[in-house]
CSV table of C-alpha atoms in Angstrom, one decimal:
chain,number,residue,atom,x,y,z
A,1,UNK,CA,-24.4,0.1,-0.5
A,2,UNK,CA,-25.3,-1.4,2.6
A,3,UNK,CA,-23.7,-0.1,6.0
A,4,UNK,CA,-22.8,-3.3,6.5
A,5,UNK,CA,-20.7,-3.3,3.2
A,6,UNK,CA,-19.2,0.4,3.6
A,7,UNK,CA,-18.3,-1.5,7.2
A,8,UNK,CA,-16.5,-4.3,5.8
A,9,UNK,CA,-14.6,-2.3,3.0
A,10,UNK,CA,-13.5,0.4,5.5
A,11,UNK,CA,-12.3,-2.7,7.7
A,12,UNK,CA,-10.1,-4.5,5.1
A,13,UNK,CA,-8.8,-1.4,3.7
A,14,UNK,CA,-7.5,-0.1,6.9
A,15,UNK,CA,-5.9,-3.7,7.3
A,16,UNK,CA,-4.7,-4.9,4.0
A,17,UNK,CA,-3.6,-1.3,2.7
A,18,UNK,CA,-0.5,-1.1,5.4
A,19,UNK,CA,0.1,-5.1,6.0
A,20,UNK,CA,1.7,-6.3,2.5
A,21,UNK,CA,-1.4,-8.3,1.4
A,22,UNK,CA,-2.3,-6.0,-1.1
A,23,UNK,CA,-5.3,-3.9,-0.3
A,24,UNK,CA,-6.3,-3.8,-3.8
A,25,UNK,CA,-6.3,-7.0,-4.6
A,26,UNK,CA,-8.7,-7.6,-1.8
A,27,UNK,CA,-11.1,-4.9,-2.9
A,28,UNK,CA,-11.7,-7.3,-6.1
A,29,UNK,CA,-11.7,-10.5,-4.3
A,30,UNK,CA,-14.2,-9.5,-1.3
A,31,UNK,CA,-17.2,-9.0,-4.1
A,32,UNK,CA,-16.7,-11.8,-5.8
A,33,UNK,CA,-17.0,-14.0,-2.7
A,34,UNK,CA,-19.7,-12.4,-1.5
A,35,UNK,CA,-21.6,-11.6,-4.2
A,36,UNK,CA,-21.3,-7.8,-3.9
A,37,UNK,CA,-20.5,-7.7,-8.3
A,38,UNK,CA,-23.6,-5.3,-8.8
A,39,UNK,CA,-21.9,-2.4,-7.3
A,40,UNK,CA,-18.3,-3.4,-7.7
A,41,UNK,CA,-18.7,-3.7,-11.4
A,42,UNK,CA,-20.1,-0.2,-11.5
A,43,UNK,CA,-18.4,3.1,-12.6
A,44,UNK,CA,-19.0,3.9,-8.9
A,45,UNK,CA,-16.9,1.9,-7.2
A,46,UNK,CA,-13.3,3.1,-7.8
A,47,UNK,CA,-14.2,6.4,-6.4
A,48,UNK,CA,-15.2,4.7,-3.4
A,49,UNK,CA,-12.3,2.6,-3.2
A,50,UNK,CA,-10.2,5.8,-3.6
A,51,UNK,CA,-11.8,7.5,-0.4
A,52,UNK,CA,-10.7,4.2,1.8
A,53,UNK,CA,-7.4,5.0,0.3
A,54,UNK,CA,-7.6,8.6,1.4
A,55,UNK,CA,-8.4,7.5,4.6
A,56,UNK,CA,-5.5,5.4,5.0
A,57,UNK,CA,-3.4,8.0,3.2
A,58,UNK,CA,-4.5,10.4,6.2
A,59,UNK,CA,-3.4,7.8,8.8
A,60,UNK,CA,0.0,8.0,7.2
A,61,UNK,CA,0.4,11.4,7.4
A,62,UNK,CA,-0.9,11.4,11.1
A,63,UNK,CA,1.4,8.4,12.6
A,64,UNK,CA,4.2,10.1,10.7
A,65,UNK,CA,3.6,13.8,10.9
A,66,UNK,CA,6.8,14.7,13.1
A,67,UNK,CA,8.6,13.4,10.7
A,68,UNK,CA,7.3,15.1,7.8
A,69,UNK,CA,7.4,18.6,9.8
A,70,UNK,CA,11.3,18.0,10.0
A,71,UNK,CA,11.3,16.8,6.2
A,72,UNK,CA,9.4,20.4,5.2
A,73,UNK,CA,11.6,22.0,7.1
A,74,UNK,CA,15.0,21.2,6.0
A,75,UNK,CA,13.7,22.9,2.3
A,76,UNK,CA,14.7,26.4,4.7
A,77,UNK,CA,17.2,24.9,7.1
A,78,UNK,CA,20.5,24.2,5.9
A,79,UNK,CA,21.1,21.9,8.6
A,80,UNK,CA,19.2,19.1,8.5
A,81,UNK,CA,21.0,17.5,5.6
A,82,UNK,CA,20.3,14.1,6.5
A,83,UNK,CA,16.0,15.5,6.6
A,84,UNK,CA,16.7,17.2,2.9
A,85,UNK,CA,18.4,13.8,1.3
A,86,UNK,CA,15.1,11.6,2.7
A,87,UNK,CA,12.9,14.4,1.4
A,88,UNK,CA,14.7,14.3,-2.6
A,89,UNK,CA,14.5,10.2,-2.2
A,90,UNK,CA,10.8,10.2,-1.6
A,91,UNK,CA,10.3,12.8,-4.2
A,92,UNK,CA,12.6,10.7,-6.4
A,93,UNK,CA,10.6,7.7,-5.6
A,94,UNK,CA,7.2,9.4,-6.1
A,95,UNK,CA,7.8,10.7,-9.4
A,96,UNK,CA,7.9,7.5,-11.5
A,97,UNK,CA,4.7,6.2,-9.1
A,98,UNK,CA,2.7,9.4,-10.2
A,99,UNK,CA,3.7,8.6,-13.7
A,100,UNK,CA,3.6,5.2,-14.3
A,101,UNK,CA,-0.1,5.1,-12.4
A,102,UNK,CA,-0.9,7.7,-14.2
A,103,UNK,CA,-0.8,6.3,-18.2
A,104,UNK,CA,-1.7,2.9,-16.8
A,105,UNK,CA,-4.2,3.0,-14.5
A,106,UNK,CA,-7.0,2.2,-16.6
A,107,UNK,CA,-5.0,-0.2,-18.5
A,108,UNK,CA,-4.3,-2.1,-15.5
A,109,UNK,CA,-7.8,-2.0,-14.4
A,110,UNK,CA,-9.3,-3.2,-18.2
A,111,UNK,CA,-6.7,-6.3,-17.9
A,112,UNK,CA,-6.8,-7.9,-14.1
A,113,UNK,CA,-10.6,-7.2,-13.1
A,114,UNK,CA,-11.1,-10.8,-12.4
A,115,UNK,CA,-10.7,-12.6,-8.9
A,116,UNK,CA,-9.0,-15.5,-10.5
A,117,UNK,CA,-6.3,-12.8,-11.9
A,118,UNK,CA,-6.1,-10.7,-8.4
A,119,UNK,CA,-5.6,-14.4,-6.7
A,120,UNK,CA,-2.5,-15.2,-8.6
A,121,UNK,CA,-0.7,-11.7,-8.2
A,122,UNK,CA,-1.9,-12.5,-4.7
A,123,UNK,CA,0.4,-15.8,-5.0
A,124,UNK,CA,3.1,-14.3,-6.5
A,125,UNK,CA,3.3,-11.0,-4.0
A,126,UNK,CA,3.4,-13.5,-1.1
A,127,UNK,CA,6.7,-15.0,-3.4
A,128,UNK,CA,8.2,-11.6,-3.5
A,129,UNK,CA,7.5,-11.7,0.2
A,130,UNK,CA,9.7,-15.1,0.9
A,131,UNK,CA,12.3,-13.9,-1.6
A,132,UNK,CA,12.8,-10.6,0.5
A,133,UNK,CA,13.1,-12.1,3.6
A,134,UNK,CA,15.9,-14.4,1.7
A,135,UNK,CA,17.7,-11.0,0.5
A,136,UNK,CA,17.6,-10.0,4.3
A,137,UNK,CA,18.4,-13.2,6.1
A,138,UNK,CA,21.5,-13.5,3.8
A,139,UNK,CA,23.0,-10.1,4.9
A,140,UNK,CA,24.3,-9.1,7.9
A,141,UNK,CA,23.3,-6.3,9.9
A,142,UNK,CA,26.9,-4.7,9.7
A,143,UNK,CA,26.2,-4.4,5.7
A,144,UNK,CA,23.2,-3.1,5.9
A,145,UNK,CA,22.6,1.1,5.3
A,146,UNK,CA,20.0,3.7,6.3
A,147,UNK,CA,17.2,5.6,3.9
A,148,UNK,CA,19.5,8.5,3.7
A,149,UNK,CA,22.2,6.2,2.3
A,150,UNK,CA,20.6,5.1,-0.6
A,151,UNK,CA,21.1,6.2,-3.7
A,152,UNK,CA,18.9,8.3,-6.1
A,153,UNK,CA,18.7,5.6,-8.6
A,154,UNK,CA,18.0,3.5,-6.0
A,155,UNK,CA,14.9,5.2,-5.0
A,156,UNK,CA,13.7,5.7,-8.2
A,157,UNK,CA,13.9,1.9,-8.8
A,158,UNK,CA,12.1,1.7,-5.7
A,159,UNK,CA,9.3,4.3,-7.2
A,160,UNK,CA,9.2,2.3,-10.4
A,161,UNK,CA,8.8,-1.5,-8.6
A,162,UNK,CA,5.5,0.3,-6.1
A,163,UNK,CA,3.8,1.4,-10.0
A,164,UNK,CA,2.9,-2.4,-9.7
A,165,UNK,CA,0.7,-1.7,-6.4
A,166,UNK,CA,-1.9,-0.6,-9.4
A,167,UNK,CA,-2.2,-4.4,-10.2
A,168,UNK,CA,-5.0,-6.2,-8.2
A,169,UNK,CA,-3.2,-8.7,-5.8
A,170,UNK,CA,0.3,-6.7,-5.7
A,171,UNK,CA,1.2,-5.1,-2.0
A,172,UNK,CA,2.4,-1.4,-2.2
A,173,UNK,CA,4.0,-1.8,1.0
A,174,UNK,CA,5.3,-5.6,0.2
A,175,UNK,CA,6.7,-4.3,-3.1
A,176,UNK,CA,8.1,-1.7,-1.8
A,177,UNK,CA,9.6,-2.8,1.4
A,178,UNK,CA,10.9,-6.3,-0.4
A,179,UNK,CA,12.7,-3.0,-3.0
A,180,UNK,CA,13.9,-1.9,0.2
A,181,UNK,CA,15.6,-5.0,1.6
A,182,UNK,CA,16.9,-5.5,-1.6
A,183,UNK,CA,18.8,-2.3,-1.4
A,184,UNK,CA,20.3,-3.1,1.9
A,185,UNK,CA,17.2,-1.5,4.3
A,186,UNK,CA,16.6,-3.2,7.3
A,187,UNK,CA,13.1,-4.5,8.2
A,188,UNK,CA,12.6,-1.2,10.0
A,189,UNK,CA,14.0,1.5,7.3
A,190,UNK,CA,12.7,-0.5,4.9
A,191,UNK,CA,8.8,-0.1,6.8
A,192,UNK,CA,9.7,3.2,7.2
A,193,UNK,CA,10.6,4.8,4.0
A,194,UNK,CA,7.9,2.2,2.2
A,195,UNK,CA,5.3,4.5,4.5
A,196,UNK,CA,6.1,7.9,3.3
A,197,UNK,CA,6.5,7.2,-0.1
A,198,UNK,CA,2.7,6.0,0.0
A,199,UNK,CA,1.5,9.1,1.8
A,200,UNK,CA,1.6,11.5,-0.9
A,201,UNK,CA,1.0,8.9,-3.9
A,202,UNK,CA,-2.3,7.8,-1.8
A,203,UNK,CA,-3.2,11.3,-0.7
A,204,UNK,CA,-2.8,12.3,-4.6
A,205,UNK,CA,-5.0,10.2,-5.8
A,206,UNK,CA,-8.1,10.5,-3.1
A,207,UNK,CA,-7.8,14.5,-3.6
A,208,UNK,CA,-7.9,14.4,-7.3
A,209,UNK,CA,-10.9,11.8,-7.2
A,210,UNK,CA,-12.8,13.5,-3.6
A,211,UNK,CA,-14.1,16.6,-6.3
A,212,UNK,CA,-15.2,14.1,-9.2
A,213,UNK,CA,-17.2,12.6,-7.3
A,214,UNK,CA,-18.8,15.8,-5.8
A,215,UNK,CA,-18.7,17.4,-9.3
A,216,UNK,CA,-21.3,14.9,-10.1
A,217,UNK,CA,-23.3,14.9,-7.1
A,218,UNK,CA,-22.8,11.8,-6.2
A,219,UNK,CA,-23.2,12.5,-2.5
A,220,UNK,CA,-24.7,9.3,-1.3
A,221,UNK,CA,-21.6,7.7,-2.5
A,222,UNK,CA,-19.3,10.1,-1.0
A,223,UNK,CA,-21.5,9.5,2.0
A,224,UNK,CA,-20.5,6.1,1.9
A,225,UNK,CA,-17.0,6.7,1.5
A,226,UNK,CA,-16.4,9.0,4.3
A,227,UNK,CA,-17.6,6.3,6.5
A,228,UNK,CA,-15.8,4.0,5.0
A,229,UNK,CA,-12.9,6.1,4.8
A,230,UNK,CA,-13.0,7.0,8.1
A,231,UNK,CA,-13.0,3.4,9.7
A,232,UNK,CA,-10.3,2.4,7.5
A,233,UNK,CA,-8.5,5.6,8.6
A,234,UNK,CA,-8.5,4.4,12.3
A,235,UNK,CA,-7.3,0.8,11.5
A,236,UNK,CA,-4.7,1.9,9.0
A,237,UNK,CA,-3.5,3.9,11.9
A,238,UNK,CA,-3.3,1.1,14.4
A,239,UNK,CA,-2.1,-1.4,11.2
A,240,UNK,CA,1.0,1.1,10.6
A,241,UNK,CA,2.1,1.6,14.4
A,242,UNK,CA,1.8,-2.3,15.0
A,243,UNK,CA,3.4,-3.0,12.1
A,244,UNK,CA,6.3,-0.6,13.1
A,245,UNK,CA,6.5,-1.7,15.8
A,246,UNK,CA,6.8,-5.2,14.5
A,247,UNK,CA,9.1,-4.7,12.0
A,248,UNK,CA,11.8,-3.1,14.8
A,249,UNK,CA,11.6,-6.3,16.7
A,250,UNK,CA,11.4,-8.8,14.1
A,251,UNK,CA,15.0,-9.3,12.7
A,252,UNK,CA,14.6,-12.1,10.3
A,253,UNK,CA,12.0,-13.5,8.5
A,254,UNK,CA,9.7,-11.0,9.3
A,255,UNK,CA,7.6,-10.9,6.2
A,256,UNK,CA,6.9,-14.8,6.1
A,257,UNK,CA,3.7,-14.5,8.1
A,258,UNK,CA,2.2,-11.9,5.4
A,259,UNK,CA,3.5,-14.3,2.2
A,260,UNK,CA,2.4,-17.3,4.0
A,261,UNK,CA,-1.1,-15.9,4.2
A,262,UNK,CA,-0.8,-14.3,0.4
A,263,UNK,CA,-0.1,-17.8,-1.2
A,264,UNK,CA,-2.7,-19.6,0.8
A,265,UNK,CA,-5.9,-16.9,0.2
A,266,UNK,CA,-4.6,-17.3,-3.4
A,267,UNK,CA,-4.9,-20.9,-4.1
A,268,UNK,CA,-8.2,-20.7,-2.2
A,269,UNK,CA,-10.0,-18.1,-4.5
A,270,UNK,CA,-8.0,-19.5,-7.1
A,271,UNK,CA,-9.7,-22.9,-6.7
A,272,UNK,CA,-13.6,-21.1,-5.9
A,273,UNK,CA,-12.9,-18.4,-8.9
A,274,UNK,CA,-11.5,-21.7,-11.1
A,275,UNK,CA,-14.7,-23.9,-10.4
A,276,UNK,CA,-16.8,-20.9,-9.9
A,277,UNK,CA,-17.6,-21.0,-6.5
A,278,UNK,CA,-19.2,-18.0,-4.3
A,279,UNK,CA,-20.4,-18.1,-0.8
């Protein structure tokens, strides 16, 4: 790869992984507008893709490390009840994500390679996104609860509905926030717990691919992904304490912006990946 490229990747994964515009649906669509289908189509790139999300998975754990130091430590501290019941949710939530990506991971990737089929989750993600904020705006703040509040199955729901992150075009975040809202999360809890879950479902998957790609001495490529990586790493953390920030002062309608921009990029590449049309 160019540096150029590594650049560019590292830039919209540390962007599009955090903001609910669906990070992997941009990793198909960027190639195919540019032209970049030699190395995209290559057994290569997934790896490569999978060190931007370690990057960002990285960020996660830095922004929110407090919070995970109180979460480890109410496994020996009696105390922190509240800590402990987030801890089981996200552990809950993770295990039907590990699972799920697990068996159909490859599946996934065989049946929605295409732009033109990355553009329309894109479409329908940024729907998901309007019929969240639609959830929220129809409940008041009084009937809303906190993470700690919700209920196992709930969580597991929530683990099960971020399994279709894997599909080009689907947010992880938007899925899993609009999950939230629909369980009675505000914008903020809703941000919040959508972040942790990620952190060890994206950090499980960059350290199970990191010593693949060594394995097979691939270094140039795990060159390029540590750059990559890296960039995307410092955006995803400046993506994530914007967007936390945002979501905390944004009461209603805050995920319009993000489906607004989903539906729009969609029916564009749907249109250039329809009539065939690259720059």
């Amino acid at each position: 790869m160019h540096l150029l490229q590594v650049i560019i990747y590292g830039i919209v994964q540390g962007i599009t992984e955090l903001f609910p515009i669906s990070s992997v649906g941009h990793a198909v669509i960027l190639p195919y507008l540019f032209r970049w289908t030699e190395f995209s189509g290559s057994n290569q790139f997934l790896p490569f893709v999978v060190m931007l999300h370690l990057g960002t998975g990285l960020a996660l754990l830095i922004y929110f490390l407090p919070e995970w130091i109180h979460l480890i430590a109410s496994i020996f501290d009696r105390r922190r009840r509240i800590e402990r019941r987030i801890l089981l949710l996200i552990i809950v939530a993770t295990i039907p994500a590990a699972v799920l990506g697990k068996i159909f991971e490859h599946k996934l990737q065989e049946l929605f390679p295409s732009a033109l089929s990355a553009s329309i989750f894109l479409i329908i993600n940024g729907l998901v996104l309007f019929w969240a904020d639609g959830m929220r705006r129809r409940r008041s703040r009084r009937s809303s609860t906190r993470i700690e509040n919700l209920s196992y199955g709930r969580s597991f729901l929530i683990g099960i509905v971020q399994s279709f992150a894997l599909i080009p075009g689907f947010s992880r975040s938007g899925i899993t926030m609009a999950a939230g809202l629909a369980s009675g999360l505000e914008y903020e809890d809703a941000a919040r717990f959508s972040f942790l879950l990620a952190t060890p479902v994206i950090l499980g998957a960059g350290i199970l691919e990191v010593p693949k790609m060594l394995h097979q001495h691939n270094h140039v490529m795990f060159h390029d992904g540590l750059i990559g990586g890296l960039l995307a790493g410092v955006l995803a953390l400046l993506s994530t304490a914007f967007l936390m920030r945002y979501f905390e002062t944004t009461e209603v309608r805050a995920l319009r912006p993000f489906g607004w921009y989903c539906i729009v990029v969609g029916v564009v590449v749907a249109i250039l990946a329809a009539l065939h049309i690259q720059f």
